């Protein structure tokens, strides 16, 4: 079954089956150190990923790395103290999460469930429709892609995006990854089959987006996508594959589109940072990352900047701020010659692997950081406003 796995992963699997958990962990760490390469200086060209055949089962590409999952299960089961620092094998890994509060829906608002399907499969989604929504009055749409182990309800509670949608009168849709597609419910950002337009998971996410646009009064020029971790990596893919559909993208603790082509190169990207091919069409991007993130190296934020901005950056403004009784941060705003912001890059000092400014009752959140949800929405709306001004002026 695992005859095509890299030798390091085969060794880790055998060690786990033998009950030698620490040796299995060390084997994976050695594999990561061997695969990982530092992000190259842009002057030296794009980082090249190792070409390794993905694991297969019965001749078909395996969606989930079974050996890595087995090792993680064993580690979490026998070493509970490691839960605060999830193993790298699953983008996110946690067995116990705080109980999230029920999603509050204001009177007149709706939090609806539906499903979209095509030849790539099907995915359910949750849609928040604010109480102020009126048919015939175009509103913005934000697509939110959750991280591993999360659900749309989790992500809505963690990010409090529904509250922003209620106050700002816009729609929020939360596509849901299935456990059958990925054991930890991660979006499969590292699979080549899930990185292209009108194929795999991107086709399903785009299908959900288009269904909401068709069913509701959505301004087609105010459609945005954002995500956390695996969801952030998937959001980067969506912006790259559908620059005509999404006006801007938010990437929190994610990686650049195309930074990995299989599971081994995903490990490498997460651990050391990796760039992907330069974007063909520039989609304005806002990035959040904690500088103490040991799961997804913050150098991936720099890689996203290289990919998203290309050669368009003509000016950069750097600000340093402090959340009252919270964390400090650096905000770098990179703009082009037309004064459009191309990339806004937030680095939160002392923050680890967590949604900045998220709900304190949620998992993978850091309430002490700047409010990523509010800043992402603000960036999205500013981007749309600038595009509207440019169109009216004929630029």
PDB file of C-alpha atoms in Angstrom, residues 71-83 87 93-95:
ATOM      1  CA  UNK A  71       2.147   9.200  13.518  1.00  0.00           C
ATOM      2  CA  UNK A  72       0.170  12.256  14.573  1.00  0.00           C
ATOM      3  CA  UNK A  73      -2.588  10.126  16.085  1.00  0.00           C
ATOM      4  CA  UNK A  74      -0.051   8.196  18.110  1.00  0.00           C
ATOM      5  CA  UNK A  75       1.803  11.300  19.258  1.00  0.00           C
ATOM      6  CA  UNK A  76      -1.361  13.091  20.371  1.00  0.00           C
ATOM      7  CA  UNK A  77      -2.668   9.966  22.110  1.00  0.00           C
ATOM      8  CA  UNK A  78       0.487   9.160  24.060  1.00  0.00           C
ATOM      9  CA  UNK A  79       1.953  12.621  24.575  1.00  0.00           C
ATOM     10  CA  UNK A  80      -0.893  15.028  25.499  1.00  0.00           C
ATOM     11  CA  UNK A  81       1.598  17.742  26.426  1.00  0.00           C
ATOM     12  CA  UNK A  82       2.369  18.182  22.728  1.00  0.00           C
ATOM     13  CA  UNK A  83      -1.152  19.356  21.927  1.00  0.00           C
ATOM     14  CA  UNK A  87       2.855  18.084  14.768  1.00  0.00           C
ATOM     15  CA  UNK A  93      -3.710  19.182  14.634  1.00  0.00           C
ATOM     16  CA  UNK A  94      -5.682  19.300  17.860  1.00  0.00           C
ATOM     17  CA  UNK A  95      -7.763  16.699  19.655  1.00  0.00           C
TER      18      UNK A  95
END
